[in-house]
GROMACS .gro file of C-alpha atoms in nm:
model
  458
    1UNK     CA    1  -3.153   6.514   0.306
    2UNK     CA    2  -3.314   6.179   0.250
    3UNK     CA    3  -3.546   6.048  -0.050
    4UNK     CA    4  -3.837   5.826   0.029
    5UNK     CA    5  -3.878   5.531  -0.260
    6UNK     CA    6  -4.226   5.587  -0.282
    7UNK     CA    7  -4.096   5.935  -0.418
    8UNK     CA    8  -3.936   5.802  -0.758
    9UNK     CA    9  -4.077   5.770  -1.037
   10UNK     CA   10  -4.067   5.448  -1.204
   11UNK     CA   11  -3.898   5.563  -1.458
   12UNK     CA   12  -3.593   5.656  -1.291
   13UNK     CA   13  -3.585   5.284  -1.107
   14UNK     CA   14  -3.345   5.159  -1.452
   15UNK     CA   15  -2.978   5.173  -1.492
   16UNK     CA   16  -2.770   5.289  -1.780
   17UNK     CA   17  -2.675   4.948  -1.929
   18UNK     CA   18  -2.314   4.883  -1.838
   19UNK     CA   19  -2.117   4.591  -1.895
   20UNK     CA   20  -2.084   4.241  -1.675
   21UNK     CA   21  -2.434   4.297  -1.596
   22UNK     CA   22  -2.451   3.900  -1.687
   23UNK     CA   23  -2.173   3.791  -1.432
   24UNK     CA   24  -2.195   3.527  -1.263
   25UNK     CA   25  -2.018   3.453  -0.939
   26UNK     CA   26  -1.892   3.081  -0.755
   27UNK     CA   27  -2.098   3.108  -0.423
   28UNK     CA   28  -1.815   2.883  -0.142
   29UNK     CA   29  -2.203   2.774  -0.034
   30UNK     CA   30  -2.231   2.567  -0.298
   31UNK     CA   31  -2.462   2.765  -0.726
   32UNK     CA   32  -2.340   3.052  -0.858
   33UNK     CA   33  -2.519   3.422  -0.883
   34UNK     CA   34  -2.508   3.727  -1.031
   35UNK     CA   35  -2.244   3.949  -0.985
   36UNK     CA   36  -2.293   4.292  -0.743
   37UNK     CA   37  -2.088   4.532  -0.888
   38UNK     CA   38  -2.103   4.752  -0.567
   39UNK     CA   39  -1.738   4.885  -0.575
   40UNK     CA   40  -1.828   5.222  -0.841
   41UNK     CA   41  -1.670   5.497  -0.652
   42UNK     CA   42  -1.296   5.254  -0.736
   43UNK     CA   43  -1.395   5.209  -1.124
   44UNK     CA   44  -1.707   5.210  -1.159
   45UNK     CA   45  -1.863   4.891  -1.515
   46UNK     CA   46  -1.777   5.033  -1.849
   47UNK     CA   47  -2.147   5.201  -2.019
   48UNK     CA   48  -2.290   4.905  -2.277
   49UNK     CA   49  -2.257   5.217  -2.484
   50UNK     CA   50  -1.926   5.387  -2.445
   51UNK     CA   51  -1.745   4.970  -2.546
   52UNK     CA   52  -1.987   4.981  -2.885
   53UNK     CA   53  -1.925   5.319  -2.933
   54UNK     CA   54  -1.538   5.202  -2.865
   55UNK     CA   55  -1.533   4.930  -3.068
   56UNK     CA   56  -1.744   5.085  -3.376
   57UNK     CA   57  -1.405   5.388  -3.386
   58UNK     CA   58  -1.104   4.982  -3.316
   59UNK     CA   59  -1.123   4.905  -3.694
   60UNK     CA   60  -1.029   5.257  -3.748
   61UNK     CA   61  -0.763   5.338  -3.515
   62UNK     CA   62  -0.483   5.502  -3.611
   63UNK     CA   63  -0.130   5.751  -3.492
   64UNK     CA   64  -0.260   6.076  -3.359
   65UNK     CA   65  -0.165   6.427  -3.513
   66UNK     CA   66   0.158   6.198  -3.670
   67UNK     CA   67  -0.028   6.050  -4.017
   68UNK     CA   68  -0.089   6.171  -4.362
   69UNK     CA   69  -0.297   5.859  -4.433
   70UNK     CA   70  -0.734   5.843  -4.425
   71UNK     CA   71  -0.691   5.647  -4.010
   72UNK     CA   72  -0.501   5.895  -3.895
   73UNK     CA   73  -0.642   6.235  -4.025
   74UNK     CA   74  -1.005   6.028  -3.839
   75UNK     CA   75  -0.826   5.885  -3.533
   76UNK     CA   76  -0.716   6.233  -3.488
   77UNK     CA   77  -1.062   6.419  -3.573
   78UNK     CA   78  -1.158   6.167  -3.306
   79UNK     CA   79  -0.923   6.323  -3.025
   80UNK     CA   80  -0.958   6.662  -3.090
   81UNK     CA   81  -1.375   6.619  -3.158
   82UNK     CA   82  -1.256   6.414  -2.749
   83UNK     CA   83  -1.124   6.697  -2.644
   84UNK     CA   84  -1.445   6.937  -2.674
   85UNK     CA   85  -1.733   6.721  -2.623
   86UNK     CA   86  -1.545   6.677  -2.262
   87UNK     CA   87  -1.477   7.057  -2.241
   88UNK     CA   88  -1.849   7.135  -2.359
   89UNK     CA   89  -1.953   6.883  -2.084
   90UNK     CA   90  -1.768   7.015  -1.823
   91UNK     CA   91  -1.895   7.375  -1.928
   92UNK     CA   92  -1.493   7.533  -1.953
   93UNK     CA   93  -1.471   7.906  -2.042
   94UNK     CA   94  -1.394   7.968  -2.419
   95UNK     CA   95  -0.947   8.042  -2.379
   96UNK     CA   96  -0.915   7.732  -2.168
   97UNK     CA   97  -0.719   7.443  -2.221
   98UNK     CA   98  -0.782   7.052  -2.151
   99UNK     CA   99  -0.493   6.799  -2.131
  100UNK     CA  100  -0.606   6.481  -2.147
  101UNK     CA  101  -0.374   6.227  -1.891
  102UNK     CA  102  -0.391   5.888  -1.745
  103UNK     CA  103  -0.639   5.963  -1.478
  104UNK     CA  104  -0.707   6.218  -1.117
  105UNK     CA  105  -0.358   6.145  -1.021
  106UNK     CA  106  -0.248   6.236  -1.237
  107UNK     CA  107  -0.327   6.524  -1.334
  108UNK     CA  108  -0.322   6.667  -1.036
  109UNK     CA  109   0.044   6.603  -1.037
  110UNK     CA  110   0.067   6.722  -1.367
  111UNK     CA  111  -0.096   7.072  -1.235
  112UNK     CA  112   0.103   6.935  -0.887
  113UNK     CA  113   0.434   7.011  -1.195
  114UNK     CA  114   0.319   7.320  -1.361
  115UNK     CA  115   0.290   7.533  -1.027
  116UNK     CA  116   0.502   7.852  -1.003
  117UNK     CA  117   0.772   7.918  -0.846
  118UNK     CA  118   0.692   7.959  -0.412
  119UNK     CA  119   0.359   7.905  -0.490
  120UNK     CA  120   0.167   7.755  -0.186
  121UNK     CA  121  -0.056   7.456  -0.181
  122UNK     CA  122  -0.404   7.461   0.103
  123UNK     CA  123  -0.535   7.123   0.149
  124UNK     CA  124  -0.745   6.925   0.346
  125UNK     CA  125  -0.630   6.629   0.485
  126UNK     CA  126  -0.987   6.470   0.438
  127UNK     CA  127  -0.825   6.477   0.064
  128UNK     CA  128  -0.777   6.152  -0.161
  129UNK     CA  129  -0.424   6.129  -0.153
  130UNK     CA  130  -0.432   6.212  -0.562
  131UNK     CA  131  -0.509   6.559  -0.407
  132UNK     CA  132  -0.342   6.522  -0.103
  133UNK     CA  133   0.013   6.379  -0.170
  134UNK     CA  134   0.162   6.542  -0.507
  135UNK     CA  135   0.290   6.889  -0.392
  136UNK     CA  136   0.521   6.756  -0.173
  137UNK     CA  137   0.754   6.998  -0.405
  138UNK     CA  138   0.522   7.273  -0.292
  139UNK     CA  139   0.446   7.522   0.040
  140UNK     CA  140   0.202   7.354   0.169
  141UNK     CA  141  -0.047   7.399   0.440
  142UNK     CA  142  -0.272   7.080   0.549
  143UNK     CA  143  -0.643   7.194   0.668
  144UNK     CA  144  -0.800   6.947   0.979
  145UNK     CA  145  -1.111   6.786   0.895
  146UNK     CA  146  -1.433   7.059   0.924
  147UNK     CA  147  -1.754   6.878   1.084
  148UNK     CA  148  -2.017   7.171   0.873
  149UNK     CA  149  -1.972   7.294   0.527
  150UNK     CA  150  -1.933   7.600   0.713
  151UNK     CA  151  -1.612   7.491   0.872
  152UNK     CA  152  -1.431   7.401   0.620
  153UNK     CA  153  -1.481   7.757   0.461
  154UNK     CA  154  -1.453   7.939   0.781
  155UNK     CA  155  -1.091   7.680   0.797
  156UNK     CA  156  -0.974   7.789   0.459
  157UNK     CA  157  -1.060   8.119   0.493
  158UNK     CA  158  -0.858   8.191   0.804
  159UNK     CA  159  -0.553   8.028   0.701
  160UNK     CA  160  -0.561   8.205   0.357
  161UNK     CA  161  -0.516   8.556   0.542
  162UNK     CA  162  -0.222   8.375   0.733
  163UNK     CA  163  -0.067   8.267   0.531
  164UNK     CA  164   0.290   8.385   0.510
  165UNK     CA  165   0.463   8.648   0.283
  166UNK     CA  166   0.685   8.539  -0.014
  167UNK     CA  167   1.021   8.520  -0.112
  168UNK     CA  168   0.982   8.875  -0.309
  169UNK     CA  169   0.750   9.050  -0.013
  170UNK     CA  170   0.390   9.014   0.005
  171UNK     CA  171   0.157   8.718  -0.038
  172UNK     CA  172   0.237   8.485  -0.397
  173UNK     CA  173   0.033   8.239  -0.556
  174UNK     CA  174  -0.178   8.075  -0.393
  175UNK     CA  175  -0.394   7.659  -0.490
  176UNK     CA  176  -0.632   7.577  -0.314
  177UNK     CA  177  -0.725   7.172  -0.345
  178UNK     CA  178  -1.087   7.028  -0.308
  179UNK     CA  179  -1.253   6.747  -0.334
  180UNK     CA  180  -1.636   6.745  -0.488
  181UNK     CA  181  -1.789   6.455  -0.347
  182UNK     CA  182  -1.591   6.263  -0.080
  183UNK     CA  183  -1.447   5.900  -0.160
  184UNK     CA  184  -1.566   5.774   0.227
  185UNK     CA  185  -1.825   5.954   0.374
  186UNK     CA  186  -1.969   6.034  -0.079
  187UNK     CA  187  -2.085   6.362   0.096
  188UNK     CA  188  -2.107   6.707  -0.116
  189UNK     CA  189  -1.837   6.972  -0.076
  190UNK     CA  190  -1.956   7.390  -0.139
  191UNK     CA  191  -1.667   7.362  -0.405
  192UNK     CA  192  -1.897   7.718  -0.530
  193UNK     CA  193  -1.797   7.904  -0.127
  194UNK     CA  194  -1.458   7.717  -0.182
  195UNK     CA  195  -1.441   7.852  -0.479
  196UNK     CA  196  -1.526   8.231  -0.358
  197UNK     CA  197  -1.297   8.222  -0.098
  198UNK     CA  198  -0.991   8.164  -0.217
  199UNK     CA  199  -1.001   8.425  -0.427
  200UNK     CA  200  -1.103   8.664  -0.210
  201UNK     CA  201  -0.782   8.538  -0.067
  202UNK     CA  202  -0.566   8.570  -0.436
  203UNK     CA  203  -0.600   8.181  -0.417
  204UNK     CA  204  -0.654   8.015  -0.721
  205UNK     CA  205  -0.844   7.664  -0.649
  206UNK     CA  206  -0.885   7.287  -0.841
  207UNK     CA  207  -1.137   7.077  -0.795
  208UNK     CA  208  -1.153   6.629  -0.760
  209UNK     CA  209  -1.413   6.597  -0.930
  210UNK     CA  210  -1.371   6.184  -0.999
  211UNK     CA  211  -1.606   6.120  -0.706
  212UNK     CA  212  -1.866   6.426  -0.815
  213UNK     CA  213  -1.853   6.377  -1.225
  214UNK     CA  214  -1.969   6.091  -1.262
  215UNK     CA  215  -2.271   6.169  -1.022
  216UNK     CA  216  -2.336   6.461  -1.123
  217UNK     CA  217  -2.235   6.764  -1.295
  218UNK     CA  218  -2.039   6.948  -1.298
  219UNK     CA  219  -1.961   7.351  -1.442
  220UNK     CA  220  -1.658   7.525  -1.444
  221UNK     CA  221  -1.817   7.827  -1.479
  222UNK     CA  222  -2.103   7.767  -1.260
  223UNK     CA  223  -1.896   7.643  -0.943
  224UNK     CA  224  -1.559   7.907  -1.051
  225UNK     CA  225  -1.304   7.641  -1.030
  226UNK     CA  226  -0.971   7.765  -1.156
  227UNK     CA  227  -0.878   7.386  -1.253
  228UNK     CA  228  -1.142   7.029  -1.243
  229UNK     CA  229  -0.951   6.737  -1.312
  230UNK     CA  230  -1.118   6.360  -1.292
  231UNK     CA  231  -1.058   5.974  -1.387
  232UNK     CA  232  -1.228   5.771  -1.754
  233UNK     CA  233  -1.226   5.461  -1.527
  234UNK     CA  234  -1.479   5.619  -1.206
  235UNK     CA  235  -1.673   5.745  -1.521
  236UNK     CA  236  -1.827   5.465  -1.679
  237UNK     CA  237  -1.425   5.512  -1.962
  238UNK     CA  238  -1.171   5.259  -1.889
  239UNK     CA  239  -0.875   5.263  -2.128
  240UNK     CA  240  -0.608   5.477  -1.822
  241UNK     CA  241  -0.760   5.784  -1.965
  242UNK     CA  242  -0.793   6.133  -1.716
  243UNK     CA  243  -0.832   6.512  -1.812
  244UNK     CA  244  -0.701   6.812  -1.643
  245UNK     CA  245  -0.917   7.110  -1.710
  246UNK     CA  246  -0.902   7.530  -1.624
  247UNK     CA  247  -0.645   7.767  -1.678
  248UNK     CA  248  -0.409   7.810  -1.998
  249UNK     CA  249  -0.150   8.008  -1.787
  250UNK     CA  250   0.020   7.835  -1.487
  251UNK     CA  251   0.029   7.493  -1.855
  252UNK     CA  252   0.166   7.754  -2.149
  253UNK     CA  253   0.415   7.830  -1.880
  254UNK     CA  254   0.542   7.538  -1.677
  255UNK     CA  255   0.825   7.277  -1.827
  256UNK     CA  256   0.684   6.965  -2.064
  257UNK     CA  257   0.571   6.724  -1.808
  258UNK     CA  258   0.759   6.511  -1.995
  259UNK     CA  259   0.877   6.641  -2.244
  260UNK     CA  260   0.943   6.452  -2.583
  261UNK     CA  261   0.781   6.380  -2.938
  262UNK     CA  262   0.452   6.625  -3.007
  263UNK     CA  263   0.557   6.867  -2.701
  264UNK     CA  264   0.703   6.963  -2.933
  265UNK     CA  265   0.695   7.205  -3.182
  266UNK     CA  266   1.058   7.272  -3.352
  267UNK     CA  267   1.421   7.101  -3.248
  268UNK     CA  268   1.706   7.229  -3.355
  269UNK     CA  269   2.109   7.134  -3.360
  270UNK     CA  270   2.317   7.407  -3.260
  271UNK     CA  271   2.689   7.464  -3.306
  272UNK     CA  272   2.742   7.330  -2.930
  273UNK     CA  273   2.659   7.051  -2.976
  274UNK     CA  274   2.298   7.049  -2.810
  275UNK     CA  275   1.970   7.155  -2.955
  276UNK     CA  276   1.739   7.380  -2.896
  277UNK     CA  277   1.391   7.318  -2.830
  278UNK     CA  278   1.073   7.527  -2.932
  279UNK     CA  279   0.762   7.393  -2.755
  280UNK     CA  280   0.403   7.359  -2.870
  281UNK     CA  281   0.201   7.619  -2.593
  282UNK     CA  282  -0.124   7.450  -2.613
  283UNK     CA  283  -0.267   7.146  -2.458
  284UNK     CA  284  -0.083   6.912  -2.644
  285UNK     CA  285   0.211   7.056  -2.462
  286UNK     CA  286   0.185   6.799  -2.133
  287UNK     CA  287   0.084   6.539  -2.354
  288UNK     CA  288   0.419   6.470  -2.501
  289UNK     CA  289   0.416   6.024  -2.672
  290UNK     CA  290   0.112   5.929  -2.879
  291UNK     CA  291  -0.186   5.995  -2.719
  292UNK     CA  292  -0.501   5.693  -2.572
  293UNK     CA  293  -0.743   5.829  -2.803
  294UNK     CA  294  -0.934   5.543  -2.703
  295UNK     CA  295  -0.925   5.684  -2.383
  296UNK     CA  296  -0.947   6.007  -2.474
  297UNK     CA  297  -1.288   5.882  -2.704
  298UNK     CA  298  -1.424   5.702  -2.465
  299UNK     CA  299  -1.430   5.938  -2.140
  300UNK     CA  300  -1.644   6.167  -2.431
  301UNK     CA  301  -1.817   5.884  -2.522
  302UNK     CA  302  -1.920   5.876  -2.158
  303UNK     CA  303  -1.971   6.290  -2.137
  304UNK     CA  304  -2.237   6.186  -2.413
  305UNK     CA  305  -2.409   5.933  -2.281
  306UNK     CA  306  -2.439   6.127  -1.898
  307UNK     CA  307  -2.616   6.437  -2.064
  308UNK     CA  308  -2.859   6.263  -2.281
  309UNK     CA  309  -2.970   6.021  -2.004
  310UNK     CA  310  -3.018   6.347  -1.779
  311UNK     CA  311  -2.865   6.435  -1.446
  312UNK     CA  312  -3.168   6.553  -1.323
  313UNK     CA  313  -3.264   6.178  -1.395
  314UNK     CA  314  -2.982   5.980  -1.242
  315UNK     CA  315  -2.968   6.192  -0.982
  316UNK     CA  316  -3.351   6.116  -0.847
  317UNK     CA  317  -3.232   5.757  -0.951
  318UNK     CA  318  -2.970   5.735  -0.724
  319UNK     CA  319  -3.125   5.949  -0.427
  320UNK     CA  320  -3.374   5.641  -0.405
  321UNK     CA  321  -3.109   5.423  -0.451
  322UNK     CA  322  -2.943   5.611  -0.134
  323UNK     CA  323  -3.248   5.618   0.066
  324UNK     CA  324  -3.317   5.275   0.010
  325UNK     CA  325  -2.877   5.170   0.177
  326UNK     CA  326  -2.863   5.373   0.448
  327UNK     CA  327  -3.245   5.307   0.554
  328UNK     CA  328  -3.122   4.985   0.510
  329UNK     CA  329  -2.812   5.038   0.752
  330UNK     CA  330  -2.994   5.179   0.933
  331UNK     CA  331  -3.206   4.890   1.071
  332UNK     CA  332  -2.914   4.681   1.140
  333UNK     CA  333  -2.770   4.842   1.531
  334UNK     CA  334  -2.481   4.759   1.504
  335UNK     CA  335  -2.412   4.996   1.267
  336UNK     CA  336  -2.244   5.350   1.199
  337UNK     CA  337  -2.243   5.464   0.909
  338UNK     CA  338  -1.924   5.745   0.915
  339UNK     CA  339  -2.041   6.088   0.831
  340UNK     CA  340  -1.829   6.475   0.857
  341UNK     CA  341  -2.096   6.645   0.819
  342UNK     CA  342  -2.390   6.484   0.879
  343UNK     CA  343  -2.695   6.206   0.817
  344UNK     CA  344  -2.871   6.509   0.659
  345UNK     CA  345  -2.567   6.670   0.411
  346UNK     CA  346  -2.680   6.587   0.091
  347UNK     CA  347  -2.420   6.274  -0.059
  348UNK     CA  348  -2.279   6.027  -0.355
  349UNK     CA  349  -2.354   5.682  -0.411
  350UNK     CA  350  -2.087   5.660  -0.175
  351UNK     CA  351  -2.136   5.478   0.151
  352UNK     CA  352  -1.868   5.346   0.443
  353UNK     CA  353  -1.940   5.207   0.728
  354UNK     CA  354  -1.832   4.931   1.001
  355UNK     CA  355  -1.993   4.655   1.192
  356UNK     CA  356  -2.002   4.613   1.540
  357UNK     CA  357  -1.787   4.351   1.649
  358UNK     CA  358  -1.702   4.249   1.252
  359UNK     CA  359  -1.368   4.322   1.156
  360UNK     CA  360  -1.444   4.521   0.823
  361UNK     CA  361  -1.229   4.294   0.597
  362UNK     CA  362  -1.370   4.005   0.778
  363UNK     CA  363  -1.725   4.166   0.695
  364UNK     CA  364  -1.627   4.234   0.372
  365UNK     CA  365  -1.432   3.906   0.245
  366UNK     CA  366  -1.786   3.713   0.341
  367UNK     CA  367  -2.037   3.951   0.163
  368UNK     CA  368  -1.811   3.837  -0.125
  369UNK     CA  369  -1.768   3.519  -0.119
  370UNK     CA  370  -2.074   3.454   0.088
  371UNK     CA  371  -2.292   3.633  -0.146
  372UNK     CA  372  -2.121   3.717  -0.526
  373UNK     CA  373  -2.115   4.137  -0.334
  374UNK     CA  374  -1.807   4.321  -0.398
  375UNK     CA  375  -1.722   4.582  -0.214
  376UNK     CA  376  -1.388   4.789  -0.117
  377UNK     CA  377  -1.263   4.735   0.294
  378UNK     CA  378  -0.937   4.902   0.426
  379UNK     CA  379  -0.877   5.233   0.398
  380UNK     CA  380  -0.973   5.394   0.070
  381UNK     CA  381  -0.681   5.555  -0.017
  382UNK     CA  382  -0.796   5.894   0.181
  383UNK     CA  383  -0.598   5.732   0.591
  384UNK     CA  384  -0.579   6.074   0.777
  385UNK     CA  385  -0.936   6.106   0.673
  386UNK     CA  386  -1.029   5.764   0.800
  387UNK     CA  387  -0.830   5.749   1.066
  388UNK     CA  388  -1.004   6.096   1.164
  389UNK     CA  389  -1.390   5.956   1.149
  390UNK     CA  390  -1.333   5.580   1.368
  391UNK     CA  391  -1.053   5.746   1.575
  392UNK     CA  392  -0.970   5.523   1.847
  393UNK     CA  393  -0.994   5.161   1.695
  394UNK     CA  394  -0.989   4.879   1.965
  395UNK     CA  395  -0.709   4.655   1.997
  396UNK     CA  396  -0.914   4.305   1.912
  397UNK     CA  397  -0.818   4.226   1.537
  398UNK     CA  398  -1.042   4.015   1.397
  399UNK     CA  399  -1.046   3.707   1.323
  400UNK     CA  400  -0.883   3.836   0.917
  401UNK     CA  401  -0.650   4.145   0.926
  402UNK     CA  402  -0.693   4.508   0.726
  403UNK     CA  403  -0.480   4.510   0.429
  404UNK     CA  404  -0.340   4.814   0.491
  405UNK     CA  405  -0.319   4.913   0.851
  406UNK     CA  406  -0.042   4.947   1.017
  407UNK     CA  407   0.106   4.691   1.274
  408UNK     CA  408  -0.177   4.780   1.601
  409UNK     CA  409  -0.424   4.925   1.407
  410UNK     CA  410  -0.563   4.641   1.251
  411UNK     CA  411  -0.872   4.733   1.330
  412UNK     CA  412  -0.914   5.096   1.171
  413UNK     CA  413  -1.108   5.007   0.870
  414UNK     CA  414  -1.378   5.026   0.727
  415UNK     CA  415  -1.657   4.914   0.437
  416UNK     CA  416  -1.807   5.070   0.134
  417UNK     CA  417  -2.083   4.972  -0.070
  418UNK     CA  418  -2.050   5.246  -0.362
  419UNK     CA  419  -2.282   5.302  -0.669
  420UNK     CA  420  -2.460   5.411  -0.920
  421UNK     CA  421  -2.603   5.544  -1.309
  422UNK     CA  422  -2.528   5.131  -1.425
  423UNK     CA  423  -2.692   4.961  -0.998
  424UNK     CA  424  -2.968   4.765  -1.064
  425UNK     CA  425  -3.206   4.765  -0.750
  426UNK     CA  426  -3.183   4.420  -0.678
  427UNK     CA  427  -2.778   4.463  -0.610
  428UNK     CA  428  -2.842   4.725  -0.325
  429UNK     CA  429  -3.144   4.552  -0.231
  430UNK     CA  430  -2.941   4.224  -0.142
  431UNK     CA  431  -2.641   4.365   0.012
  432UNK     CA  432  -2.851   4.499   0.221
  433UNK     CA  433  -3.069   4.115   0.286
  434UNK     CA  434  -2.686   4.020   0.304
  435UNK     CA  435  -2.557   4.261   0.617
  436UNK     CA  436  -2.885   4.171   0.796
  437UNK     CA  437  -2.776   3.811   0.754
  438UNK     CA  438  -2.365   3.854   0.879
  439UNK     CA  439  -2.460   4.050   1.143
  440UNK     CA  440  -2.729   3.811   1.326
  441UNK     CA  441  -2.655   3.482   1.179
  442UNK     CA  442  -2.300   3.514   1.130
  443UNK     CA  443  -2.108   3.415   0.888
  444UNK     CA  444  -2.086   3.060   0.721
  445UNK     CA  445  -1.770   2.987   0.599
  446UNK     CA  446  -1.426   3.035   0.773
  447UNK     CA  447  -1.156   3.285   0.700
  448UNK     CA  448  -0.793   3.303   0.747
  449UNK     CA  449  -0.560   3.589   0.578
  450UNK     CA  450  -0.370   3.573   0.329
  451UNK     CA  451  -0.087   3.805   0.159
  452UNK     CA  452  -0.262   4.044   0.416
  453UNK     CA  453  -0.626   4.016   0.270
  454UNK     CA  454  -0.859   3.819   0.408
  455UNK     CA  455  -1.036   3.544   0.288
  456UNK     CA  456  -1.216   3.195   0.246
  457UNK     CA  457  -1.012   2.945   0.423
  458UNK     CA  458  -1.022   2.561   0.195
   0.00000   0.00000   0.00000
């Protein structure tokens, strides 16, 4: 349900300070303009708080879990304190493990490598590729896109009730993978209800919170999920870091995700010339090699900043921005917003749309070159979902081709605008104005396709 911008208190209209707010970019029509970063769903800008914390720590950087020196001890404490901070942010259970990874994709591939033998995986076709694809070595059931939250629960209920018998007889282990918020439509999924359905059938559930955690509080206990995965770079924390947190048993029973130093507790030579290895059963089991201490620390810093800002305030302000965008686009008849669950579905600040008469790559290129606005175009690493939402696309190509489109699908792509805690109102206002002006007056510049991208012609 949309929220009137007038209902938002002025105190909610101050974004959290992020890097890049003073960056200017050139326009093809001449001059420069402050860059409007509206591609948060891909990578959010770093919070100033995160950058300051990392800069303050950088002179004290040292090896983690490896050294007796002061800086090594300090870095080890900082790394493990970051683990506790993120676990508190996620409201993890006392016996959960939290593993630092490279990203959501890495986290879900780690969990896929830890699946018990003969595990069945259930995943909706609406997932981002990070949660759609890692299960290729398991028995996977892909579920059709639901058109309501209730239908999602019903679809999962039927699939779990009909799941096949394991090799040993009876129902073996099963895992459900679901997003918390769609990276295409921004719509919130009924995670708590899906978790209850999974558990009622003896299955476990992992939550892809990449798009949810930056916008809403995520409680492992309250949602009753078995694992949660997310990326630092979407949580205003750069440096190639991610998290997998949840039940420890499957992780302890699995072979290390990577074999090497840090994952091993003891290594000895055998008389036959080989080696015997005793692996850690803590999170270190899956954190071989020198860990990304700056990445872990940046996630912890972002978690603290978001918690201190208060999610009630952040959510209210985001609803104010969502209302601005949706109301602005609704005034342009040529624009169609993509949705699974309908206009009234609750959502985060991620909105995808198409414009009649425009190839989406061409439209996105014009937003950048002529207005200094950065958005995303294409299929958003969620190809089955976007194809479902778009249906049959016209065969007529636009002025520029879609970067991810297959032959015969040059018009099958969309535009995504996304924003969050660091987005000023001016960026949203400029975006809405630019959409209206492009639709009514057309582009001021000529464009061509170069290396699969639509770019201004020179």
